[in-house]
PDB file of C-alpha atoms in Angstrom:
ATOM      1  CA  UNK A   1      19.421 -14.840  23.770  1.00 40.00           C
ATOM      2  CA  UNK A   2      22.303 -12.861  22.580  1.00 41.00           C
ATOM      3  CA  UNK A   3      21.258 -14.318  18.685  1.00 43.00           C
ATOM      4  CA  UNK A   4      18.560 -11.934  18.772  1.00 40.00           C
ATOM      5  CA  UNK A   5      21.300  -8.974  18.774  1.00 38.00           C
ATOM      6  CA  UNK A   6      21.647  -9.948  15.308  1.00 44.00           C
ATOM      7  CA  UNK A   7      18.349 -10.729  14.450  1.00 42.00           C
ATOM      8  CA  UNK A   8      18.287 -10.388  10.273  1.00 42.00           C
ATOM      9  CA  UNK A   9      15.603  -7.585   8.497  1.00 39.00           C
ATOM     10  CA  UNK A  10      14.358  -8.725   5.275  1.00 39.00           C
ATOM     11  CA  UNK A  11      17.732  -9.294   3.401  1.00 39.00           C
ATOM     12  CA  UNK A  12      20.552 -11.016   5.529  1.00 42.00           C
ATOM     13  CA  UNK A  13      23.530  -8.667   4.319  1.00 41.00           C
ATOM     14  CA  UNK A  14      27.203 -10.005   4.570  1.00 41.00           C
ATOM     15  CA  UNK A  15      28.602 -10.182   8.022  1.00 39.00           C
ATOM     16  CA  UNK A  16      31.884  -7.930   8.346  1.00 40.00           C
ATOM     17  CA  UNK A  17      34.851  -8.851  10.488  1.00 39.00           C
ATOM     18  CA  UNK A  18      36.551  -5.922  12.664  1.00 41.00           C
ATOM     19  CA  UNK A  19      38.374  -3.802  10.030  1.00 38.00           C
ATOM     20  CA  UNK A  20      35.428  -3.484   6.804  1.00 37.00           C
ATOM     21  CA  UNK A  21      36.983  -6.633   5.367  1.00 35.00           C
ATOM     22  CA  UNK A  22      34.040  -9.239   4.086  1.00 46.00           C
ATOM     23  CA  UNK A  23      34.032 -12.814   5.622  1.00 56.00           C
ATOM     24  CA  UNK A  24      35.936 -15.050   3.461  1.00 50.00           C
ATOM     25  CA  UNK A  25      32.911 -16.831   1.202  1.00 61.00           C
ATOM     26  CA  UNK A  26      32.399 -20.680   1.563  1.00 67.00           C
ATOM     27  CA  UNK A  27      34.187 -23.201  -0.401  1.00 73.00           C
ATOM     28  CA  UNK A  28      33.229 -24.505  -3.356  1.00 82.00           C
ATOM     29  CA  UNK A  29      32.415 -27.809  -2.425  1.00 87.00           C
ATOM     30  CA  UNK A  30      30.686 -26.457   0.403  1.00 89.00           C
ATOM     31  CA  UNK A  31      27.996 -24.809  -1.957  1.00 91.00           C
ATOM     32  CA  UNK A  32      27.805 -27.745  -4.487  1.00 90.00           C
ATOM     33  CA  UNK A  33      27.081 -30.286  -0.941  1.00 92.00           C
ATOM     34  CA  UNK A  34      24.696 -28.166  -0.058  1.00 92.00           C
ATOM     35  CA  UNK A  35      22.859 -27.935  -3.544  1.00 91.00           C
ATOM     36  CA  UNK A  36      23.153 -31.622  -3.489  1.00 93.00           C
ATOM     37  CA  UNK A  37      21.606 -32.376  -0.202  1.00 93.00           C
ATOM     38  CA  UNK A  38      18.601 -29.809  -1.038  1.00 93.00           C
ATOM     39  CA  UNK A  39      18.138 -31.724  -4.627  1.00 92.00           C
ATOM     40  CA  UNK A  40      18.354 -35.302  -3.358  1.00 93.00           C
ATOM     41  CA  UNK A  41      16.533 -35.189   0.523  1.00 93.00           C
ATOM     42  CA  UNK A  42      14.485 -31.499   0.780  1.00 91.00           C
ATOM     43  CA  UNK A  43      10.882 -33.284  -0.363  1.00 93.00           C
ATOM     44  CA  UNK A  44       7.788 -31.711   1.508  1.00 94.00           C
ATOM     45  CA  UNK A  45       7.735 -34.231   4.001  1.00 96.00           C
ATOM     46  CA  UNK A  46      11.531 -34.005   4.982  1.00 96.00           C
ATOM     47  CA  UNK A  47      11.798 -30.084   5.407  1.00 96.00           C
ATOM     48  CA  UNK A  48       8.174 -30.012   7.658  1.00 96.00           C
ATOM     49  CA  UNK A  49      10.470 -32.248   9.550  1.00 97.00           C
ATOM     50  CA  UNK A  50      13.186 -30.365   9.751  1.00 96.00           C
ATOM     51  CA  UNK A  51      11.300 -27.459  10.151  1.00 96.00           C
ATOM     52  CA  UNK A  52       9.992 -28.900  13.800  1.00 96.00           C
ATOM     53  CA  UNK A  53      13.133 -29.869  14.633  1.00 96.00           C
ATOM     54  CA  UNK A  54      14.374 -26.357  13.774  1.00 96.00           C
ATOM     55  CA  UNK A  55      11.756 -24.917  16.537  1.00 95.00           C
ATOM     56  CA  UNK A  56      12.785 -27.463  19.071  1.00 96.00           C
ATOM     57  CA  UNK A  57      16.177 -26.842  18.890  1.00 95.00           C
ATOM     58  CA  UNK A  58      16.008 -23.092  18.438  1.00 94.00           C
ATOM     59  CA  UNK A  59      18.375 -21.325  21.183  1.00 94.00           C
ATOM     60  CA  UNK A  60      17.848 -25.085  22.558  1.00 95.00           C
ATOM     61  CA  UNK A  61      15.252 -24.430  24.150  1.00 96.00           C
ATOM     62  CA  UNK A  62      13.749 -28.108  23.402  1.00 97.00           C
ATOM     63  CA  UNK A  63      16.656 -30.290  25.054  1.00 97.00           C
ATOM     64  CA  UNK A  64      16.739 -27.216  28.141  1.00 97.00           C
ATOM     65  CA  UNK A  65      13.050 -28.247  28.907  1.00 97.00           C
ATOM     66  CA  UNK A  66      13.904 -32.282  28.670  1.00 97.00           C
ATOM     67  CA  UNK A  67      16.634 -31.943  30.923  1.00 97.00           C
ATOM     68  CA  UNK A  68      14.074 -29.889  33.308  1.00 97.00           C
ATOM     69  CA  UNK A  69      11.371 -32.575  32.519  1.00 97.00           C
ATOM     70  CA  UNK A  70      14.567 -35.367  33.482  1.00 96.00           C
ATOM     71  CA  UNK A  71      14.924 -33.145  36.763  1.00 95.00           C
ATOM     72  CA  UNK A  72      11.848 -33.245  38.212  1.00 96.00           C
ATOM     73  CA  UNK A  73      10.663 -36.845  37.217  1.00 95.00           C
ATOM     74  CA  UNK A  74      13.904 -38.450  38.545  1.00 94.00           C
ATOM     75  CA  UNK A  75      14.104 -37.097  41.678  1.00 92.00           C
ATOM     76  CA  UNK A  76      17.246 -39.255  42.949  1.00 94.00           C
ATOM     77  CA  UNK A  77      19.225 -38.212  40.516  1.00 93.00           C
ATOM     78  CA  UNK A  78      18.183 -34.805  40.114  1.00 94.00           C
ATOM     79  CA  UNK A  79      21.744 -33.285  41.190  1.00 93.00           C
ATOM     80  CA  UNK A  80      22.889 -35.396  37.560  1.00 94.00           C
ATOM     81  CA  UNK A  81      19.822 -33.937  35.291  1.00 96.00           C
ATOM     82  CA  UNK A  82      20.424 -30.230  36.506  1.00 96.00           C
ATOM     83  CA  UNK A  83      24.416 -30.473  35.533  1.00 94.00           C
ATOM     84  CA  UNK A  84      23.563 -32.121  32.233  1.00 96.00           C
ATOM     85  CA  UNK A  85      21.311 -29.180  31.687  1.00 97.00           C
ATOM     86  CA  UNK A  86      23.607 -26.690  32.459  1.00 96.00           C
ATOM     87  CA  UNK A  87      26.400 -28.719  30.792  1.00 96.00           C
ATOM     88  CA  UNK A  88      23.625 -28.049  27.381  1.00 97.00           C
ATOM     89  CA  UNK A  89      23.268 -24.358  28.179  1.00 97.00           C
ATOM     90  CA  UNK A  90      26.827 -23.637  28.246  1.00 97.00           C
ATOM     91  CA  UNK A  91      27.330 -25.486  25.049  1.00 97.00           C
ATOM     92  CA  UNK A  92      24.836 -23.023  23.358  1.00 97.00           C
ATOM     93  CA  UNK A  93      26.231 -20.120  25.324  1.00 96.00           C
ATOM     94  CA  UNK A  94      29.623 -21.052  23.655  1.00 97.00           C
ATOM     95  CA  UNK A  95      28.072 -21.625  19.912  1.00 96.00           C
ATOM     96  CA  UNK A  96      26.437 -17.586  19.747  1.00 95.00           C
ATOM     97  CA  UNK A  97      29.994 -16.861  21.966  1.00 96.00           C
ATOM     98  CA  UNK A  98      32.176 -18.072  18.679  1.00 95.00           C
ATOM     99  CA  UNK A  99      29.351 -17.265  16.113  1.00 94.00           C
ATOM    100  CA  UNK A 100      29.701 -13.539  17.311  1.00 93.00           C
ATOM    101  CA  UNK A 101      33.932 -13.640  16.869  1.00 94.00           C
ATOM    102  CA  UNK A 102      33.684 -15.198  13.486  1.00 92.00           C
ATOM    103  CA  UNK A 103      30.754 -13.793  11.918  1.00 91.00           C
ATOM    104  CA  UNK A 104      29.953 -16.245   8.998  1.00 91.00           C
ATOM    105  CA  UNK A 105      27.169 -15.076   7.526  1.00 92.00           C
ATOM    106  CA  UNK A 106      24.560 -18.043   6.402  1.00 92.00           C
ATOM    107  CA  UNK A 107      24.475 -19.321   2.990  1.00 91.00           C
ATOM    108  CA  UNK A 108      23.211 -16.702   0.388  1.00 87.00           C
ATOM    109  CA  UNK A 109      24.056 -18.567  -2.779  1.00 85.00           C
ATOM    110  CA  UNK A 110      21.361 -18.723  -5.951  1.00 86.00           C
ATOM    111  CA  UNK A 111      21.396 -22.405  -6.012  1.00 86.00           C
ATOM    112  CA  UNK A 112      20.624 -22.678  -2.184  1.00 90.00           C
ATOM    113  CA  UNK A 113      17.141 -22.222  -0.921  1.00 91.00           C
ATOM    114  CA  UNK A 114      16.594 -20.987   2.115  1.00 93.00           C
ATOM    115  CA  UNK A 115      13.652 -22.992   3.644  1.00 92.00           C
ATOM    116  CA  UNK A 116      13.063 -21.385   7.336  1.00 92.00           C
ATOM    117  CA  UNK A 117      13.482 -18.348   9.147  1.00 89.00           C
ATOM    118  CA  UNK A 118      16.568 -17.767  11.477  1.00 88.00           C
ATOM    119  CA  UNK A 119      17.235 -15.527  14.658  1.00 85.00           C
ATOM    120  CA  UNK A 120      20.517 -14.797  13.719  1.00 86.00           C
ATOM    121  CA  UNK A 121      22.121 -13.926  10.491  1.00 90.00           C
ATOM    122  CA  UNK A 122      25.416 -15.652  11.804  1.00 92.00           C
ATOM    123  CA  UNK A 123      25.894 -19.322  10.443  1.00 93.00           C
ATOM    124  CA  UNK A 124      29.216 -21.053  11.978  1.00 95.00           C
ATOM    125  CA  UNK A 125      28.992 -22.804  14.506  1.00 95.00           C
ATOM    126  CA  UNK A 126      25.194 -24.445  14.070  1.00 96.00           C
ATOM    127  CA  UNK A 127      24.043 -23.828  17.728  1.00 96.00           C
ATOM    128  CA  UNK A 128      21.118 -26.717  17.136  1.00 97.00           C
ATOM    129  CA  UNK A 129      23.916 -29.075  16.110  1.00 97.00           C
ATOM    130  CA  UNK A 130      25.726 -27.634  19.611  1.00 98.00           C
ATOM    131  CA  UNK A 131      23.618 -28.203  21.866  1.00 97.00           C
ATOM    132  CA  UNK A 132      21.937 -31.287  20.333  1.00 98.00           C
ATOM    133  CA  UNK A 133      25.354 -32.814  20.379  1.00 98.00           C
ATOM    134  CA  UNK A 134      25.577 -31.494  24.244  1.00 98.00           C
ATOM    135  CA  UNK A 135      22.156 -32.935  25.106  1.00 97.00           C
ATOM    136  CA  UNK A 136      23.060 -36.380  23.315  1.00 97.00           C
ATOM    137  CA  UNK A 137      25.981 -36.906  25.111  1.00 97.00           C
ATOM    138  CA  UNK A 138      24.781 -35.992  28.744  1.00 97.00           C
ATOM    139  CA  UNK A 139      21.276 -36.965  28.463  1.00 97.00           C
ATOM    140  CA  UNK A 140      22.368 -40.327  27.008  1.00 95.00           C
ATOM    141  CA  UNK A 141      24.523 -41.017  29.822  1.00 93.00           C
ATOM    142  CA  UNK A 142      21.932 -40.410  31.810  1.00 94.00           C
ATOM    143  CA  UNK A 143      18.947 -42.534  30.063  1.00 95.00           C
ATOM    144  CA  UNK A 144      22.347 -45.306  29.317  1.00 93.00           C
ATOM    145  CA  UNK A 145      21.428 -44.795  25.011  1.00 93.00           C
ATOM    146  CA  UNK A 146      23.374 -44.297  22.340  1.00 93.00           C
ATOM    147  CA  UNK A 147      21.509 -40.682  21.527  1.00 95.00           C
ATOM    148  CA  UNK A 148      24.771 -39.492  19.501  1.00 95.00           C
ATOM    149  CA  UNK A 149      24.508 -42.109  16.516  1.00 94.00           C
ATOM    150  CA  UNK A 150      20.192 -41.433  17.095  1.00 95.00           C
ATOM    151  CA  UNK A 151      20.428 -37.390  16.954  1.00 96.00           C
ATOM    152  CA  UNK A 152      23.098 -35.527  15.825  1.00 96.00           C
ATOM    153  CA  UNK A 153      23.240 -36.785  12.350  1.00 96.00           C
ATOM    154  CA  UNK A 154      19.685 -35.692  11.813  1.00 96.00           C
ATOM    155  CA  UNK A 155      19.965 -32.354  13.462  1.00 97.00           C
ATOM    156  CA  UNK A 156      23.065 -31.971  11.544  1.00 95.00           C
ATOM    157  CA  UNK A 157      21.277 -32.660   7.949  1.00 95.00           C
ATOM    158  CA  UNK A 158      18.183 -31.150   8.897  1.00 96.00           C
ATOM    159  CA  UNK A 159      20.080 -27.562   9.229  1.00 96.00           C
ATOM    160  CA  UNK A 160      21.308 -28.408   5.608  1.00 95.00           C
ATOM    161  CA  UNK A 161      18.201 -29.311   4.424  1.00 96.00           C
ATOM    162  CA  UNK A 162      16.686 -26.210   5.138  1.00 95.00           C
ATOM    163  CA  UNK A 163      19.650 -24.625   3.424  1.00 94.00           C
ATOM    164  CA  UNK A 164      20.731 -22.304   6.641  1.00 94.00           C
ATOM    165  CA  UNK A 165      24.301 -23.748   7.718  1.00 95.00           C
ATOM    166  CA  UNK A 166      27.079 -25.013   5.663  1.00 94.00           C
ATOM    167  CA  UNK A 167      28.694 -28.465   6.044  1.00 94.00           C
ATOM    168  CA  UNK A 168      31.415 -27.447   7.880  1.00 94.00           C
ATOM    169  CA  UNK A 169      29.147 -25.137  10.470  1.00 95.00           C
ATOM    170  CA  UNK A 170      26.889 -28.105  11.324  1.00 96.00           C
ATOM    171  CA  UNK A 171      30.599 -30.126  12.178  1.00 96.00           C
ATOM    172  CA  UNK A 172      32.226 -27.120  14.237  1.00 96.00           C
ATOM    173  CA  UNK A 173      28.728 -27.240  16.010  1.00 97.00           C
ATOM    174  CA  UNK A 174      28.764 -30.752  16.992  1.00 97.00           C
ATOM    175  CA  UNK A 175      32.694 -31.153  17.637  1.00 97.00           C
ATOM    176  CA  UNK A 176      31.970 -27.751  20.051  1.00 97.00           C
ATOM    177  CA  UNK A 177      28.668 -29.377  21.785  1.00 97.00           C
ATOM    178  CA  UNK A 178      31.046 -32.658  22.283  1.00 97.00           C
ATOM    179  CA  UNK A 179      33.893 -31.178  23.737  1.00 96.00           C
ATOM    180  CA  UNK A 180      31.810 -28.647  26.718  1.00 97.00           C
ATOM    181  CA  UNK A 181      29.503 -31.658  27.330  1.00 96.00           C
ATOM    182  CA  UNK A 182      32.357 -34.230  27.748  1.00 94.00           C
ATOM    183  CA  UNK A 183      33.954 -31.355  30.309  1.00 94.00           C
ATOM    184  CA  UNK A 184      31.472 -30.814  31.898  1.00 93.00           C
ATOM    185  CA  UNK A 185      30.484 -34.590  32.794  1.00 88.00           C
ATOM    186  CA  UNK A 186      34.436 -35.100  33.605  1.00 89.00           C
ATOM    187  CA  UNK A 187      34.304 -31.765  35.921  1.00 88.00           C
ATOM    188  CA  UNK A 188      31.517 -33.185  37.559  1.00 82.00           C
ATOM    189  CA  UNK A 189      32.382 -36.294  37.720  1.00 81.00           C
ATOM    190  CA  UNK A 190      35.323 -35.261  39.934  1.00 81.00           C
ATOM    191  CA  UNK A 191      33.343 -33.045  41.731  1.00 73.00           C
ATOM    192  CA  UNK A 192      31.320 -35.809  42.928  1.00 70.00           C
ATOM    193  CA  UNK A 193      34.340 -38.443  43.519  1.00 69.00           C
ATOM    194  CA  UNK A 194      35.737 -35.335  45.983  1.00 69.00           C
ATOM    195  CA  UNK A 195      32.473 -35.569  47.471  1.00 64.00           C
ATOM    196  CA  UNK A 196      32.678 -37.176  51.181  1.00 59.00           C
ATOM    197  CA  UNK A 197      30.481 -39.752  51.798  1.00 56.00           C
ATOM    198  CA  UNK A 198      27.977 -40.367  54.689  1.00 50.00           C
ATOM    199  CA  UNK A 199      29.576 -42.173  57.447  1.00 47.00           C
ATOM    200  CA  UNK A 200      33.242 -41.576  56.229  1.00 49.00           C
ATOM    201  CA  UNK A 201      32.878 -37.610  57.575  1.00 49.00           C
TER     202      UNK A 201
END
């Protein structure tokens, strides 16, 4: 919820870092990938897509209520579906934590359309590329699927379809949502190895 602190008015205005100096613009290429994704892939069908995929990863709310869903249909393994869960929150907790020190503001470029509306004006990391990375990792070694290869790379182009993260935001995001969920799973992991066992108490 702390996106909504810097919730945009009708004109997103150029982040500034501590000390009045203006973020650093995006690289070149950065722009011209972005143009080129939007020219090539953003057809009506494709951005309605990404549009819903937008709203069900917004502040990840979508994968939070899976994971819930996971908890309360799998009952046996409910302890595994309520870390996974939490290991998805913390990855978004940790996406607005580092979009708030860096302050990237999203792409404002003439060539780049801007194709849906955004709770924060800050672009790097992508938070739906954080926690959709988080929630494929967990929640596919949960449900035993290869949900990296099946998610992320459409999360990730979806948020540059809609022209509202650069290339190298939607990467941050999803090396970010890797690394907490692959802690997480290895904290817990150990957590449950300390764990003594019925009959050996």
């Amino acid at each position: 919820m702390a996106e909504l602190l810097d919730r945009p008015g009708p004109t997103r205005p150029p982040a500034v870092i501590p000390g009045g100096t203006d973020d650093v613009p995006p690289a070149a290429f950065e722009v011209r990938l972005l143009e080129a994704v939007q020219d090539n892939i953003a057809s009506p069908p494709v951005v309605r897509v990404a549009r819903g995929m937008s709203l069900f990863g917004e502040h990840a709310a979508g994968w939070l209520l899976f994971g819930a869903v996971g908890a309360v249909l799998d009952r046996r393994r409910r302890r595994d579906w309520v870390t996974a869960t939490a290991a998805v929150a913390l990855a978004h907790g940790a996406s607005v934590g580092v979009k708030r020190v860096v302050r990237r503001p999203r792409p404002q470029h003439p060539r780049v359309r801007v194709l849906v509306g955004t709770p924060s004006r800050l672009s790097f990391p992508s938070a739906h590329a954080t926690s959709t990375t988080a929630a494929a990792v967990v929640f596919g070694a949960l449900l035993r699927k290869p949900l990296v290869a099946a998610l992320v790379p459409p999360m990730a182009l979806s948020r540059m379809v809609l022209g509202v993260h650069y290339p190298t935001d939607v990467v941050a995001g999803s090396v970010l949502g890797a690394a907490v969920a692959v802690g997480v799973r290895r904290l817990a992991n150990r957590s449950t190895a300390q764990r003594p066992r019925k009959g050996n108490r």
